[in-house]
CSV table of C-alpha atoms and ligand atoms in Angstrom, one decimal:
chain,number,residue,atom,x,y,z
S,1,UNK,CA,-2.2,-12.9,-13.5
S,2,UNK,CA,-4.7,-11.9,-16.5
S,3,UNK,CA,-1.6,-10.2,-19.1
S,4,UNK,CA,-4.1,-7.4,-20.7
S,5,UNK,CA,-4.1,-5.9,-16.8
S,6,UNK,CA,-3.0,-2.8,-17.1
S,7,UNK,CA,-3.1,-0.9,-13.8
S,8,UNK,CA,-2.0,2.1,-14.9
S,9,UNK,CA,-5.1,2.2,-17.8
S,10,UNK,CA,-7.4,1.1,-14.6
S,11,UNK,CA,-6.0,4.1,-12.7
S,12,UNK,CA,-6.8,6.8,-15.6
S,13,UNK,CA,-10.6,4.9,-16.1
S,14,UNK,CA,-11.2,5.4,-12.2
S,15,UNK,CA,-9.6,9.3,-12.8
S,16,UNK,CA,-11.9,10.0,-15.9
S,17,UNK,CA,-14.8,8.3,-14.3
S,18,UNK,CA,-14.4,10.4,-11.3
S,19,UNK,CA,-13.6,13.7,-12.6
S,20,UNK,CA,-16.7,13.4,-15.0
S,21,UNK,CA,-18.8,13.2,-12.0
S,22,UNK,CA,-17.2,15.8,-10.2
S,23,UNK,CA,-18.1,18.3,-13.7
S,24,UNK,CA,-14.5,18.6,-14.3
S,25,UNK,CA,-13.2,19.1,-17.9
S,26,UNK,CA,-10.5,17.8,-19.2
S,27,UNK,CA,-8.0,20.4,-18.6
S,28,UNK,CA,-8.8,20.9,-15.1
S,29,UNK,CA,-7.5,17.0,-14.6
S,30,UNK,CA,-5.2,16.5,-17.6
S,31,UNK,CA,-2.5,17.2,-15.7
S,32,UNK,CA,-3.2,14.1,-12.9
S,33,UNK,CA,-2.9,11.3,-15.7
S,34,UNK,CA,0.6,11.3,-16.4
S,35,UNK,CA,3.3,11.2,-13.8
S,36,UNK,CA,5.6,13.7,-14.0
S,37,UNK,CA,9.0,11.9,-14.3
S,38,UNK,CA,9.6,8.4,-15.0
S,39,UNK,CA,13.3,6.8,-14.6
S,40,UNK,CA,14.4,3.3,-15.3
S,41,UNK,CA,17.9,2.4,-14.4
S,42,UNK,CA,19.4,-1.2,-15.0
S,43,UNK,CA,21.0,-2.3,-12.0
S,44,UNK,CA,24.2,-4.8,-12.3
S,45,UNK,CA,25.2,-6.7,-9.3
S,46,UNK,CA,28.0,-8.9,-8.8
S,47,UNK,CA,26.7,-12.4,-7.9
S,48,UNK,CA,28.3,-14.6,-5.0
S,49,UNK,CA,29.4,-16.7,-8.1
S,50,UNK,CA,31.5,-14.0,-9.4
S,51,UNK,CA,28.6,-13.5,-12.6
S,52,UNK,CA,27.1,-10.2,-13.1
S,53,UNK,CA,23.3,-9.7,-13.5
S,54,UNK,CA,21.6,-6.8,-14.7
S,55,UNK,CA,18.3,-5.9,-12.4
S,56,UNK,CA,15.9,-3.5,-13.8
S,57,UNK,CA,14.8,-0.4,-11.8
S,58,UNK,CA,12.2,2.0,-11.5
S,59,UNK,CA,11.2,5.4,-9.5
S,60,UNK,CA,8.2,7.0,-10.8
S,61,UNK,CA,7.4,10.7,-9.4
S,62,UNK,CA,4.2,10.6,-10.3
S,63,UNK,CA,3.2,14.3,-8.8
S,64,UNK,CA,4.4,16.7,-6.8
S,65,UNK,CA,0.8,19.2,-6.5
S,66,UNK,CA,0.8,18.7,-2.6
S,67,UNK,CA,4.2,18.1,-1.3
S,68,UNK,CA,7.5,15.7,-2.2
S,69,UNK,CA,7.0,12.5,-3.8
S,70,UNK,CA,6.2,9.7,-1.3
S,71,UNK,CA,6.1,6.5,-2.1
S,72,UNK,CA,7.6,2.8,-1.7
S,73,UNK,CA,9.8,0.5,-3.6
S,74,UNK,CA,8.6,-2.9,-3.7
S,75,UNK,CA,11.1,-6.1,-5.1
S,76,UNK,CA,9.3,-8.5,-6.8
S,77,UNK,CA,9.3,-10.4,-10.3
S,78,UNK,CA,6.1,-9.1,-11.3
S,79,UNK,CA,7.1,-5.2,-11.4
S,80,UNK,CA,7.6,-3.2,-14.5
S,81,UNK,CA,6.8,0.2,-15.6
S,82,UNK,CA,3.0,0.3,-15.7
S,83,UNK,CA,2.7,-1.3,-12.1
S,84,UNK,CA,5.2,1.4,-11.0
S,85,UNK,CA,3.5,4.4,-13.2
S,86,UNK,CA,0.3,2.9,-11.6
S,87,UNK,CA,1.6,2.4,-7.6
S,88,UNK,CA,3.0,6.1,-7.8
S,89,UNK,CA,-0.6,7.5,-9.5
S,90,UNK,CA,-2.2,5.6,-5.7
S,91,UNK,CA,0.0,7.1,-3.8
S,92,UNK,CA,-0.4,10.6,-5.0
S,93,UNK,CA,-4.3,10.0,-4.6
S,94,UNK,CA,-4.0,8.1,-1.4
S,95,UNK,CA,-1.6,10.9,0.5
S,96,UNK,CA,-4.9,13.6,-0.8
S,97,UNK,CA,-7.5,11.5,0.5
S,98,UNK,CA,-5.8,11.7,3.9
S,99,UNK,CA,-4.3,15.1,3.4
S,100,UNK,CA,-0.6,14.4,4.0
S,101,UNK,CA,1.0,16.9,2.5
S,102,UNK,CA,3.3,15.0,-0.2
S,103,UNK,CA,2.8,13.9,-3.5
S,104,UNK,CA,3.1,10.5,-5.0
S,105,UNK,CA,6.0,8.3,-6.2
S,106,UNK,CA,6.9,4.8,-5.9
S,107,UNK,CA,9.8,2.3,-7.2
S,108,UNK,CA,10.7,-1.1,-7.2
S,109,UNK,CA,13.4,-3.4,-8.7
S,110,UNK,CA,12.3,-6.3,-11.5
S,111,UNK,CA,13.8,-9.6,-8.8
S,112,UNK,CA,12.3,-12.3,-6.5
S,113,UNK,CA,14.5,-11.4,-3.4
S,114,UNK,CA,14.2,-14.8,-2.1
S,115,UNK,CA,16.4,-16.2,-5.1
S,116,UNK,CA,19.3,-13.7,-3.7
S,117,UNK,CA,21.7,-13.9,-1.1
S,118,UNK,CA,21.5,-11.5,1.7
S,119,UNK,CA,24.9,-10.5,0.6
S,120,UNK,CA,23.4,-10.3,-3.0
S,121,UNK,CA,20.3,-8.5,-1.8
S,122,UNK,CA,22.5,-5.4,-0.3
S,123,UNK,CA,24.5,-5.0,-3.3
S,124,UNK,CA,21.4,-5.0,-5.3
S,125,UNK,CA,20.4,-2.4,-2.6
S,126,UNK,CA,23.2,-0.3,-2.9
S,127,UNK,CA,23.8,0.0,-6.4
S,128,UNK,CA,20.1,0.6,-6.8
S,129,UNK,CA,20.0,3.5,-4.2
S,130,UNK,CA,23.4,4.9,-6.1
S,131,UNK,CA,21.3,5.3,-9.4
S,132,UNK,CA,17.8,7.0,-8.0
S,133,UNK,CA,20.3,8.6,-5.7
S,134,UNK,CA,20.2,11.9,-8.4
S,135,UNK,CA,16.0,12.1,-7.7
S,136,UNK,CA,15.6,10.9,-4.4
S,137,UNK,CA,15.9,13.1,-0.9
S,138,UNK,CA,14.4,13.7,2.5
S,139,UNK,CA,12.9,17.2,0.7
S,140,UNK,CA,12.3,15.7,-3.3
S,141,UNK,CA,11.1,11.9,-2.9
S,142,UNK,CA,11.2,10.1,-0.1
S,143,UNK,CA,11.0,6.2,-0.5
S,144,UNK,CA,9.6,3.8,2.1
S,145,UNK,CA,8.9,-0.3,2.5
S,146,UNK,CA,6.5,-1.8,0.6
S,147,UNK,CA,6.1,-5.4,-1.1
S,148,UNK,CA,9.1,-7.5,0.1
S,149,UNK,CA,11.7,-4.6,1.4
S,150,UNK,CA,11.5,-4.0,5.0
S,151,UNK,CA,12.9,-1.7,7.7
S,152,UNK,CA,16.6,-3.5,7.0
S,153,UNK,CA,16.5,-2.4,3.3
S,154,UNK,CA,15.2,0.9,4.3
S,155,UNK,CA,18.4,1.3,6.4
S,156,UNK,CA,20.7,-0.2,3.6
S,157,UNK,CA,19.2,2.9,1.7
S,158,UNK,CA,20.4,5.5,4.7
S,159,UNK,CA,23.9,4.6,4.8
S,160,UNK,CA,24.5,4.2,0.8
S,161,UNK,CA,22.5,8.0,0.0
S,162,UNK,CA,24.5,9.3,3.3
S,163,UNK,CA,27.8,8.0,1.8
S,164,UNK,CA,27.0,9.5,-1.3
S,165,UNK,CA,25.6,12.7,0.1
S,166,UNK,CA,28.8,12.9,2.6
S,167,UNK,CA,26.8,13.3,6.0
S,168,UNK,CA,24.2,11.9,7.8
S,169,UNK,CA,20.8,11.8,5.8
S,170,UNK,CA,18.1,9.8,8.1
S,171,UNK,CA,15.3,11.8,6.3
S,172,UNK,CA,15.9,10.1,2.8
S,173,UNK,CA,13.5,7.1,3.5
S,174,UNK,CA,11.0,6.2,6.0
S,175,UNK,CA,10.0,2.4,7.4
S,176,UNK,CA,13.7,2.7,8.9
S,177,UNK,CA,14.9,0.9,12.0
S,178,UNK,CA,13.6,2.5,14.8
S,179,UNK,CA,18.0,3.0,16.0
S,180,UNK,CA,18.3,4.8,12.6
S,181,UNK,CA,15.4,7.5,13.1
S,182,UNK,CA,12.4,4.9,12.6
S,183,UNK,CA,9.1,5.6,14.2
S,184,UNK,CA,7.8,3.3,16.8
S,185,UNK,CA,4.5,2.1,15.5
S,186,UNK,CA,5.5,2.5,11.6
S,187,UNK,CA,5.7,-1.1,11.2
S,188,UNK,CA,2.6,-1.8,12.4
S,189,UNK,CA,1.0,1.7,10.8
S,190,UNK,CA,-0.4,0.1,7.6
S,191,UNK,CA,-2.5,-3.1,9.3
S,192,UNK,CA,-3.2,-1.0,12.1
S,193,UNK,CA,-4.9,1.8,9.3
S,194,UNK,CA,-6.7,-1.0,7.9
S,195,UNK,CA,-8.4,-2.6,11.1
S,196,UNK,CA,-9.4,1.2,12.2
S,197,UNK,CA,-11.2,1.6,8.3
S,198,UNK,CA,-13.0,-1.7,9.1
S,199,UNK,CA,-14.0,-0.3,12.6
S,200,UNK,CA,-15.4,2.7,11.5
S,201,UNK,CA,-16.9,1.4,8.9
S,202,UNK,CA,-18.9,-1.3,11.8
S,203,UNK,CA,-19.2,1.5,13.9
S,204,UNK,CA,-20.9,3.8,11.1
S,205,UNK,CA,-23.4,0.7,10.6
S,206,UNK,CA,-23.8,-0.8,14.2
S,207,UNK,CA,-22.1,-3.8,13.2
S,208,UNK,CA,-20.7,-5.8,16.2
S,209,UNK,CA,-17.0,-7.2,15.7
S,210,UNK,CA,-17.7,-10.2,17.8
S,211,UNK,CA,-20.0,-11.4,14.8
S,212,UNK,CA,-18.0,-11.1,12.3
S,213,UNK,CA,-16.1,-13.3,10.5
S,214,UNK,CA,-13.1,-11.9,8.8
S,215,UNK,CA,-10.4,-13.7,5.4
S,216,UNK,CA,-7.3,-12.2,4.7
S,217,UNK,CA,-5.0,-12.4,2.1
S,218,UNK,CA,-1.7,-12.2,2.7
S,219,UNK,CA,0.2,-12.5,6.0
S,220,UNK,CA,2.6,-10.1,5.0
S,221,UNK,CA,3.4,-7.3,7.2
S,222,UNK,CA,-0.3,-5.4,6.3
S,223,UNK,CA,-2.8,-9.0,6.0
S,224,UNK,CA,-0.8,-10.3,9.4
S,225,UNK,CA,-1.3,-7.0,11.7
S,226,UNK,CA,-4.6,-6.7,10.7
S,227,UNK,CA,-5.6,-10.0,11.1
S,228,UNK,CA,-4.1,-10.1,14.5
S,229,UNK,CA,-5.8,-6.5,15.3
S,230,UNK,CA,-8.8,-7.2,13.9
S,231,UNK,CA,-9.3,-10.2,16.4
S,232,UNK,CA,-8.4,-8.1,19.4
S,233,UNK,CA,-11.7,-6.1,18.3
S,234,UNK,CA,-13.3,-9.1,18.8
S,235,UNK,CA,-13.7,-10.5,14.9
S,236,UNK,CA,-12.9,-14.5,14.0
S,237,UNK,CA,-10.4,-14.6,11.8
S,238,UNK,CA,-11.3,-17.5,9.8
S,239,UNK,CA,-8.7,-18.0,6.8
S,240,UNK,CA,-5.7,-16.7,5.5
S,241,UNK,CA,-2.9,-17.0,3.1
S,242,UNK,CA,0.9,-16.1,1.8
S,243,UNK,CA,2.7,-17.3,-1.4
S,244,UNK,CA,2.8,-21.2,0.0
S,245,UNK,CA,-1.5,-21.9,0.1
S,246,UNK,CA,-4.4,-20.8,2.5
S,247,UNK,CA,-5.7,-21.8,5.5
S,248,UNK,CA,-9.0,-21.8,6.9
S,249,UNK,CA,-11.0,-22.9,9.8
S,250,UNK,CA,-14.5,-22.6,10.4
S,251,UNK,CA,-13.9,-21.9,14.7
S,252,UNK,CA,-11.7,-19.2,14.2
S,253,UNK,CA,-7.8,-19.3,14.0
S,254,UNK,CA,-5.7,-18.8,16.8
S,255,UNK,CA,-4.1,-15.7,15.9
S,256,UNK,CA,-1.8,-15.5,19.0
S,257,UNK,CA,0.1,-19.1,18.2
S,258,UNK,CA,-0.1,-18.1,14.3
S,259,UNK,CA,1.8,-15.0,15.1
S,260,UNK,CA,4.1,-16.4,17.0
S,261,UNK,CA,4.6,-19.1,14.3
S,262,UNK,CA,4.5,-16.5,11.6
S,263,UNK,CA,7.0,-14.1,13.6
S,264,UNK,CA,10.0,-16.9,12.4
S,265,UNK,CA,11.7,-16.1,9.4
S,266,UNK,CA,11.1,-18.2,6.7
S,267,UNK,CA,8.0,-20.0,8.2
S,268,UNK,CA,5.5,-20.5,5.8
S,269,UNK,CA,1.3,-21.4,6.2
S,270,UNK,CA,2.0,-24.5,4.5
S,271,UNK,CA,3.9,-25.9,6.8
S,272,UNK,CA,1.2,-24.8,10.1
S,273,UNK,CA,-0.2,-28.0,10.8
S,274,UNK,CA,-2.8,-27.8,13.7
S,275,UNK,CA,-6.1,-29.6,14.3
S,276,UNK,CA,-9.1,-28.4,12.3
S,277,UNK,CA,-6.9,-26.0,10.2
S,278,UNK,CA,-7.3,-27.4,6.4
S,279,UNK,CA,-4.9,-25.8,3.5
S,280,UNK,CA,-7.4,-24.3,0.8
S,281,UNK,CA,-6.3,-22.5,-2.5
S,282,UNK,CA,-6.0,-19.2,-3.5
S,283,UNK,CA,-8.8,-19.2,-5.1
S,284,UNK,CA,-10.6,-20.6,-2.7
S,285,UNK,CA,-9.8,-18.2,0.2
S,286,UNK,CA,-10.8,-15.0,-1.7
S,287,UNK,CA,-14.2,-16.6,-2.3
S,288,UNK,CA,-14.7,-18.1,1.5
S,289,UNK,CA,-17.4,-18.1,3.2
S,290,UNK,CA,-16.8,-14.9,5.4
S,291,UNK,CA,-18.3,-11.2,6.0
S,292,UNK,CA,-15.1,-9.4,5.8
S,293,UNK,CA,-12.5,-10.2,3.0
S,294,UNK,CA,-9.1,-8.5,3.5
S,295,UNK,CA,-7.1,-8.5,0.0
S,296,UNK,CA,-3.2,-7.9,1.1
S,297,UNK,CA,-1.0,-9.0,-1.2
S,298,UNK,CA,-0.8,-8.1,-5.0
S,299,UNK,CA,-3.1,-5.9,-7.7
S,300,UNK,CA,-5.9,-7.5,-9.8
S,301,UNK,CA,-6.6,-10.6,-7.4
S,302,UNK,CA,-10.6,-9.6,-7.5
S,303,UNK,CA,-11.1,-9.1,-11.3
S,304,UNK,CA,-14.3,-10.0,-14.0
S,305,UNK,CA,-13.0,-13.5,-13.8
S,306,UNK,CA,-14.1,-14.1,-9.9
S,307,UNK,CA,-16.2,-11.0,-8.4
S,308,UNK,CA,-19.5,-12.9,-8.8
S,309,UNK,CA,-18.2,-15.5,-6.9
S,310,UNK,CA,-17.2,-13.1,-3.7
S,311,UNK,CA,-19.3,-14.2,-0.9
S,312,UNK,CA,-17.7,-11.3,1.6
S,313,UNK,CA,-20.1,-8.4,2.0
S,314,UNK,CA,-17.1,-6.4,3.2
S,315,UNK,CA,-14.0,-6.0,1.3
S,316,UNK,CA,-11.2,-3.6,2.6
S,317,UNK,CA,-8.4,-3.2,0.7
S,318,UNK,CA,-5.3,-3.6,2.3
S,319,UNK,CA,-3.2,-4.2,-0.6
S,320,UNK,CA,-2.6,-1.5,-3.9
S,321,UNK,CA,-5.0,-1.6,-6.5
S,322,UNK,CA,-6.2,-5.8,-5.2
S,323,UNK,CA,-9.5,-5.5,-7.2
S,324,UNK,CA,-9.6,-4.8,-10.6
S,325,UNK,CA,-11.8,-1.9,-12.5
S,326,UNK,CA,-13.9,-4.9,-13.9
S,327,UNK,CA,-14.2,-6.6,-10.7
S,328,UNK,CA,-15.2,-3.1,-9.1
S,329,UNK,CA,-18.2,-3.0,-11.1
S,330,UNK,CA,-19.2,-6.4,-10.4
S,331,UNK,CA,-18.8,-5.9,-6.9
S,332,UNK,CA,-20.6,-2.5,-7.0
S,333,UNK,CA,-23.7,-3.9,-8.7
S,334,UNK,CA,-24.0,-6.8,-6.4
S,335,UNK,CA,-24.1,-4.4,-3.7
S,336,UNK,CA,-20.6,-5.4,-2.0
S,337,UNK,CA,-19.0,-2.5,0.1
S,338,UNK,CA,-15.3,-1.6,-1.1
S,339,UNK,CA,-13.4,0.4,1.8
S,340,UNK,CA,-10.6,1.3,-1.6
S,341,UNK,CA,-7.0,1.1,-0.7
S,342,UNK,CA,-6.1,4.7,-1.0
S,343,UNK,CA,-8.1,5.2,2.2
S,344,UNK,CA,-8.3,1.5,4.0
S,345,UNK,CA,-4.4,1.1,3.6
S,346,UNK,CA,-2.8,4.8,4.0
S,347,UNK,CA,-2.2,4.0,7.7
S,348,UNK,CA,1.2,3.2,6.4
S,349,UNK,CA,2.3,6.7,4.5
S,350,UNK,CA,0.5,8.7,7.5
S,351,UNK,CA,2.5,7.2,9.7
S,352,UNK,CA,5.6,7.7,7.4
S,353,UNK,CA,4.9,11.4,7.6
S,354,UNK,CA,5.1,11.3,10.9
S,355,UNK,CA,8.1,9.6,11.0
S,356,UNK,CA,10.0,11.8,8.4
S,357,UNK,CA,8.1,14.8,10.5
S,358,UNK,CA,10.1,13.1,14.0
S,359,UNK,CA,13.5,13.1,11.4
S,360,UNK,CA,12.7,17.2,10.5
S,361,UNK,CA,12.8,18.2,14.3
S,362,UNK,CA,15.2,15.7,15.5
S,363,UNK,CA,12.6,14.5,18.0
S,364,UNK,CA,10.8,11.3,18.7
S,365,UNK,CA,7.5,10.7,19.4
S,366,UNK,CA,6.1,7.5,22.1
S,367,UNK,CA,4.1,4.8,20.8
S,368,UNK,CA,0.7,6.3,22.2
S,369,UNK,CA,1.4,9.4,20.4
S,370,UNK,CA,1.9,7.7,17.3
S,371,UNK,CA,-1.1,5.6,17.4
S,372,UNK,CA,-3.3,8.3,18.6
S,373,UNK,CA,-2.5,10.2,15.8
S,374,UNK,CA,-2.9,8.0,13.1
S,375,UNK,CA,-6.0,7.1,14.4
S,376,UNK,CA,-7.3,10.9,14.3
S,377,UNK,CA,-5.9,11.1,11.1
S,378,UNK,CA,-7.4,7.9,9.6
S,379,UNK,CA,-10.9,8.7,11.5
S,380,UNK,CA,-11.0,12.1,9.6
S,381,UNK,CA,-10.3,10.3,6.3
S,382,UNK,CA,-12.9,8.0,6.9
S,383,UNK,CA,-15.9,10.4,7.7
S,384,UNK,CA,-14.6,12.7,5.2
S,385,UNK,CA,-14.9,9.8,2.2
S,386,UNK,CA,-18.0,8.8,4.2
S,387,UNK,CA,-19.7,12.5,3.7
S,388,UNK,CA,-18.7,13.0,0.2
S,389,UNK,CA,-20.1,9.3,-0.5
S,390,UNK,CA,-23.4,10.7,0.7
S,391,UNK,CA,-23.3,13.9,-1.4
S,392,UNK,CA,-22.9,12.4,-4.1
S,393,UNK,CA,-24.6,9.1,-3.5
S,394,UNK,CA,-21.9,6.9,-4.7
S,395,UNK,CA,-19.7,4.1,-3.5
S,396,UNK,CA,-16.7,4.5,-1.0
S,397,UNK,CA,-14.2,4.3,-3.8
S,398,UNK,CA,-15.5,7.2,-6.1
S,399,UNK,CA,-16.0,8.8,-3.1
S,400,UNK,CA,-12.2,8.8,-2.1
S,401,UNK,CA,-11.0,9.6,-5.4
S,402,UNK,CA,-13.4,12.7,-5.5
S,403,UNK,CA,-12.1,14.2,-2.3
S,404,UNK,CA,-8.2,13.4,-3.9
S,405,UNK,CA,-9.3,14.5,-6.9
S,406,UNK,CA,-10.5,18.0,-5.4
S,407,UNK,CA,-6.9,18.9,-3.3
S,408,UNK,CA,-5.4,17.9,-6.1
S,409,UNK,CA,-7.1,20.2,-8.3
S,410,UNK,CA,-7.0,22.5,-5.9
S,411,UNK,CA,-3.7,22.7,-5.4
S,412,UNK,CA,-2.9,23.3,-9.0
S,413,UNK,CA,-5.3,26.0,-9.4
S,414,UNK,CA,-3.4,27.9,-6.1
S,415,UNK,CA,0.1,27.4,-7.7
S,416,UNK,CA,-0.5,27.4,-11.9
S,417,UNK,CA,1.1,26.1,-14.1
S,418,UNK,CA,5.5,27.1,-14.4
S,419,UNK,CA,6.5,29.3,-16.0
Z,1,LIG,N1,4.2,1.2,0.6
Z,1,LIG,C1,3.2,1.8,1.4
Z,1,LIG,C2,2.0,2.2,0.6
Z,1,LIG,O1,1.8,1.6,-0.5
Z,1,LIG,C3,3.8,3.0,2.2
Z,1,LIG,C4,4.4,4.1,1.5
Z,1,LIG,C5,5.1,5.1,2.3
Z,1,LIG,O2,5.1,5.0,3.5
Z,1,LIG,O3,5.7,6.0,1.7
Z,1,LIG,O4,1.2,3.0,1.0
């Protein structure tokens, strides 16, 4: 990754950009450009060696305008302050867009979980839970799963906040196991969110799935759903990728074996050997030859260095912040559609709300419920992006920041500013 990215400076060029075109002045937005509390906590865990390492940790509250902070906490070597000011700042925006009614936050720990044990990884847990414990809670900030943390860490989380708390707190996170309060269909929420964006969008343009080609990055929990979602509807998935390489083929991968293969722990693509499925690079698979590009993995992947070279005339952002502001403009003058993460990925927080809704009322909702209502929600989104998009005659990404932009503002003007 380019080491001048700064996704947090990328986040307040889109805001200013945005808020210029909406006539806003400065003071009427000032106030969405800096998060509103920022904690970093080192984190010591006791190795299986006996050693002790210090972890660094974040949880940015980025704003609270609309509701409690909402928001995930991703592990991975890559995260530090900015990503975290920046991942919060998307969330905020992204629960607007879809008018969810929380704010933004987000969190992570500085560590490559796979160099852990699992015995190491739930200390790391628990002693990181202890220290946001003071700013975290089912009514103040409510974490969830994002980049390598899962429904297991999310109910690590439960029982260290409930032990601290002294009785049972199953509202503290979302993305739990469905046994511990989890909603059915959260899992699947954010791939599911991404493959109804993409529908709506063929739908809004009478573009037949069955002819389109589709090139995903990332078989993570969002890239793999969606892949495997997307071909129900009838598209050709025709390469993907995880940490280990890409792999493409022409005919169209069989999603149902590569999800069973996928479905065991620990398998990676590099080792899926199957006829007339070639490995390609990283590079190579975000520049296939395809009509839909699905980036799920990591920020800045589409940036000034490769968004000439995009051959997708679709790109729908399944990952945070995956194309750069420099690669936006690129893309945007070559006349490439974005569908921008804080609309084409939100699947995942809506159906967190609903979940942490389900935890309020001690009730649980079936699987059709849940799906019919993210759909309703996500089809609202999309039209509502869609209409201000025509307004104004701008692209789908200004579009969604505008109608953030405008609840947010909103909502400031209706409570003022304490005391
Ligand atoms: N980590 C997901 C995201 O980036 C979900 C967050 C949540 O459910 O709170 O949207």
């Amino acid at each position: 990754m380019d080491n001048n990215y700064n996704p947090y400076q990328d986040l307040i060029k889109i805001l200013d950009k945005v808020a210029g075109m909406l006539g806003y002045e400065e003071s009427d937005v000032s106030i969405l450009k800096y998060p509103e509390r920022e904690l970093q906590v080192s984190v010591p865990v006791e190795m299986d060696d006996g050693t002790v390492k210090v972890f660094q940790g974040y949880r940015v509250q980025y704003n609270s305008l609309r509701g409690p902070y909402k928001g995930g906490l991703r592990y991975h070597p890559q995260v530090n302050m900015d990503e975290v000011k920046a991942l919060s700042g998307w969330m905020a925006f992204k629960c607007a867009v879809v008018d969810v009614p929380y704010g933004g936050g987000k969190g992570g720990v500085t560590v490559d979980p796979n160099t852990l044990s699992h015995k190491e990884l739930v200390r790391l847990t628990r002693r990181f839970t202890a220290m946001i414990a003071p700013i975290i809670g089912p009514e103040i900030d409510i974490p969830a799963p994002d980049v390598n943390t899962n429904a297991e860490i999310m109910g690590i989380i439960v029982d260290t906040y409930s032990m601290l708390k002294g009785h049972s707190s199953p509202g503290v996170v979302t993305g739990k196991p469905i046994e511990l309060g989890g909603s059915l269909g959260r899992a699947e929420a954010t791939g599911r969110g991404v493959m109804i964006s993409t529908m709506e969008y063929f739908k809004k343009h009478g573009i037949d799935p069955k002819t389109q080609t589709v090139a995903v990055q990332g078989m993570g929990n969002v890239g793999s759903v969606a892949a495997n979602l997307l071909n129900e509807k009838g598209c050709k998935i025709v390469a993907c990728s995880d940490v280990s390489t890409g792999i493409a083929c022409e005919a169209g991968l069989d999603m149902a074996d590569l999800m069973k293969y996928l479905s065991v722990r620990g398998n990676l693509l590099k080792d899926y050997k199957r006829d007339g499925v070639r490995m390609i690079s990283n590079e190579e698979l975000l520049t296939f030859d395809c009509d839909v590009l699905v980036p799920a993995a990591l920020e800045n992947q589409i940036n000034e260095t490769n968004a000439d070279k995009i051959k997708a005339k679709i790109i729908v952002e399944g990952a945070n912040g995956p194309v750069s502001v420099k690669g936006d403009e690129i893309l945007d003058k070559r006349g490439v559609i974005v569908i921008p993460d804080i609309l084409a990925n939100a699947g995942g927080v809506v159906c967190s709300y609903f979940e942490w809704v389900q935890n309020l009322q001690f009730m649980s909702w079936n699987l059709e419920t849940v799906n019919q209502k993210l759909e309703e929600v996500m089809v609202k989104a999309f039209a509502g992006v869609v209409k201000k998009a025509e307004e104004h005659n701008t692209n789908m990404r200004n579009a969604a920041y505008m109608v953030a932009i405008e609840r947010l503002v909103r909502a400031k003007k209706l409570r003022g500013i304490f005391p």
